[in-house]
Amino acid sequence: MIANPNLHIIVAMTNEGLIGREGTLPWELPEDLHLFKKLTMGHTVIMGRKTFSGIGAPLAGRRNIIISSKPLSDTGIEVYDTFADALAKAKSLHQEVFCIGGKKIYAEALPLATHLHISWIHGDFSGDTYFPDFDISQWQEQHQQEFKGFTYITYQRKQ
């Protein structure tokens, strides 16, 4: 059991910060989805209502916390009105916590996050949703791995 769990942000984005197009990913990279599953399995994931709707169902093997002001009745999820309430619940579970989107949730999580897991997508894509601006100099690279179509880098917040 983790006494003070870390807050992770996990995201796939282009160098320009593009993360979505009309509620979906602008690319198809099965290896990135496999990596996402491997990293988040057995942990708590926090997401917004639109991200949850885009996924279509709770993510198996993970505690699914959804932030929504609208009631949701799906089984296998917990719903909270605010990011603060969702995060408090997630941290009380003493598991690592992964924020998985969308843009608004990323913006709220970014000042509090301890780790970033970024799949830097190679290529040019069009879309309408971008990751919030952040200062990469505040983060220390921990690990880098090349995949077909993307480079996965983990970062830890500098002290």
C-alpha positions as a printed NumPy array, in Angstrom:
array([[  0.   ,   0.   ,   0.   ],
       [  1.275,   3.465,  -0.929],
       [  1.039,   5.992,   1.903],
       [  1.237,   9.082,  -0.33 ],
       [  0.472,   8.083,  -3.907],
       [  1.931,   9.964,  -6.833],
       [ -0.16 ,  11.883,  -9.324],
       [  0.711,  10.908, -12.887],
       [ -0.422,  12.471, -16.132],
       [ -0.417,  10.132, -19.1  ],
       [ -0.907,  11.59 , -22.553],
       [ -0.112,  11.035, -26.219],
       [  0.569,  14.248, -28.123],
       [  2.414,  15.765, -31.045],
       [  5.265,  18.239, -30.627],
       [  2.629,  20.956, -31.118],
       [  0.612,  19.577, -28.184],
       [ -2.238,  18.084, -30.237],
       [ -4.115,  15.434, -28.232],
       [ -7.483,  14.997, -29.915],
       [ -9.853,  15.407, -32.829],
       [-13.615,  15.467, -32.309],
       [-13.391,  13.448, -29.097],
       [-11.032,  10.776, -30.421],
       [ -7.316,  10.286, -30.986],
       [ -6.127,  11.621, -34.362],
       [ -3.854,   8.583, -34.86 ],
       [ -3.961,   4.812, -34.559],
       [ -0.986,   3.465, -32.634],
       [ -1.758,   0.07 , -31.054],
       [  1.613,   0.   , -29.264],
       [  0.754,   3.269, -27.504],
       [ -2.596,   1.858, -26.367],
       [ -0.818,  -1.281, -25.126],
       [  1.694,   0.879, -23.207],
       [ -1.156,   2.944, -21.732],
       [ -2.867,  -0.233, -20.524],
       [  0.365,  -1.642, -19.067],
       [  1.14 ,   1.575, -17.158],
       [ -2.346,   2.184, -15.755],
       [ -3.419,  -1.395, -15.003],
       [ -4.173,  -1.944, -11.317],
       [ -4.205,   1.792, -10.576],
       [ -6.791,   4.545, -10.34 ],
       [ -7.589,   6.588, -13.453],
       [ -9.261,   9.996, -13.391],
       [-10.911,  11.332, -16.519],
       [-13.493,  13.838, -17.631],
       [-16.932,  12.916, -18.885],
       [-16.067,  13.517, -22.55 ],
       [-12.991,  11.291, -22.307],
       [-15.083,   8.591, -20.667],
       [-17.719,   8.906, -23.401],
       [-14.998,   8.646, -26.042],
       [-13.679,   5.442, -24.474],
       [-17.212,   4.094, -24.218],
       [-16.866,   1.895, -21.133],
       [-14.965,   1.666, -17.849],
       [-11.339,   0.598, -18.25 ],
       [-11.048,  -2.957, -16.938],
       [ -8.587,  -3.644, -14.138],
       [ -8.515,  -0.017, -13.013],
       [-10.563,   2.088, -10.64 ],
       [-12.413,   4.539, -12.912],
       [-13.15 ,   7.98 , -11.477],
       [-15.099,  10.322, -13.739],
       [-15.483,  14.067, -13.247],
       [-18.901,  15.217, -14.369],
       [-21.557,  17.648, -13.273],
       [-24.08 ,  15.423, -15.057],
       [-25.18 ,  12.144, -13.473],
       [-23.758,   9.004, -15.05 ],
       [-25.215,   5.584, -14.326],
       [-22.609,   3.227, -15.77 ],
       [-21.494,   0.417, -13.499],
       [-17.804,   0.241, -12.687],
       [-17.308,   3.994, -12.301],
       [-17.379,   6.587,  -9.552],
       [-18.496,  10.112, -10.392],
       [-17.421,  13.354,  -8.696],
       [-18.389,  16.953,  -9.466],
       [-14.892,  18.427,  -9.161],
       [-11.3  ,  17.463,  -9.826],
       [-10.457,  18.225,  -6.168],
       [-13.097,  15.763,  -4.912],
       [-12.018,  13.117,  -7.425],
       [ -8.354,  13.495,  -6.484],
       [ -9.096,  13.347,  -2.753],
       [-10.993,  10.09 ,  -3.261],
       [ -8.286,   8.668,  -5.517],
       [ -5.494,   9.475,  -3.067],
       [ -7.48 ,   7.927,  -0.195],
       [ -7.253,   4.597,  -2.045],
       [ -3.455,   4.556,  -1.6  ],
       [ -2.797,   3.665,  -5.244],
       [ -0.914,   5.499,  -7.946],
       [ -3.284,   7.934,  -9.669],
       [ -3.257,   8.547, -13.449],
       [ -5.029,  11.501, -15.038],
       [ -5.92 ,  10.398, -18.552],
       [ -7.739,  13.442, -19.984],
       [ -9.198,  15.519, -21.37 ],
       [ -7.755,  18.969, -21.688],
       [ -9.554,  20.488, -18.684],
       [ -8.564,  17.601, -16.405],
       [ -4.958,  17.857, -17.597],
       [ -4.986,  21.605, -16.852],
       [ -6.2  ,  21.   , -13.303],
       [ -3.786,  18.125, -12.694],
       [ -0.659,  19.715, -14.172],
       [  0.256,  21.966, -11.199],
       [ -0.116,  18.999,  -8.823],
       [  1.369,  16.19 , -10.918],
       [  4.542,  14.441,  -9.802],
       [  5.105,  12.501, -13.047],
       [  4.41 ,  12.934, -16.753],
       [  4.181,   9.994, -19.136],
       [  4.232,  11.425, -22.639],
       [  4.043,   9.516, -25.88 ],
       [  5.461,  12.069, -28.326],
       [  3.669,  11.218, -31.569],
       [  5.697,  11.402, -34.792],
       [  4.068,  12.949, -37.866],
       [  1.608,  15.66 , -38.761],
       [ -2.   ,  15.322, -37.681],
       [ -4.97 ,  17.654, -37.573],
       [ -7.234,  18.076, -34.613],
       [ -9.032,  20.445, -32.294],
       [ -7.793,  19.668, -28.779],
       [ -4.397,  20.552, -27.338],
       [ -2.566,  19.751, -24.112],
       [ -2.261,  22.788, -21.818],
       [  0.943,  24.822, -22.073],
       [  3.576,  23.771, -19.55 ],
       [  7.23 ,  24.455, -18.815],
       [  9.238,  21.338, -19.672],
       [ 12.242,  22.806, -17.82 ],
       [ 10.367,  22.056, -14.562],
       [ 10.595,  18.345, -15.352],
       [ 13.51 ,  15.879, -15.314],
       [ 13.543,  13.151, -17.94 ],
       [ 13.64 ,   9.717, -16.299],
       [ 13.266,   7.233, -19.152],
       [ 12.974,   7.246, -22.935],
       [ 11.923,   4.474, -25.292],
       [ 11.408,   4.486, -29.057],
       [  8.392,   2.82 , -30.643],
       [  7.039,   2.75 , -34.166],
       [  5.281,   6.108, -34.568],
       [  6.151,   7.633, -31.195],
       [  8.764,   8.21 , -28.511],
       [  7.689,   7.478, -24.935],
       [  9.327,   9.639, -22.255],
       [  8.683,   9.688, -18.519],
       [  9.417,  12.834, -16.544],
       [  9.52 ,  13.575, -12.821],
       [  8.863,  17.042, -11.435],
       [ 12.071,  18.752, -10.324],
       [ 12.255,  19.573,  -6.624]])
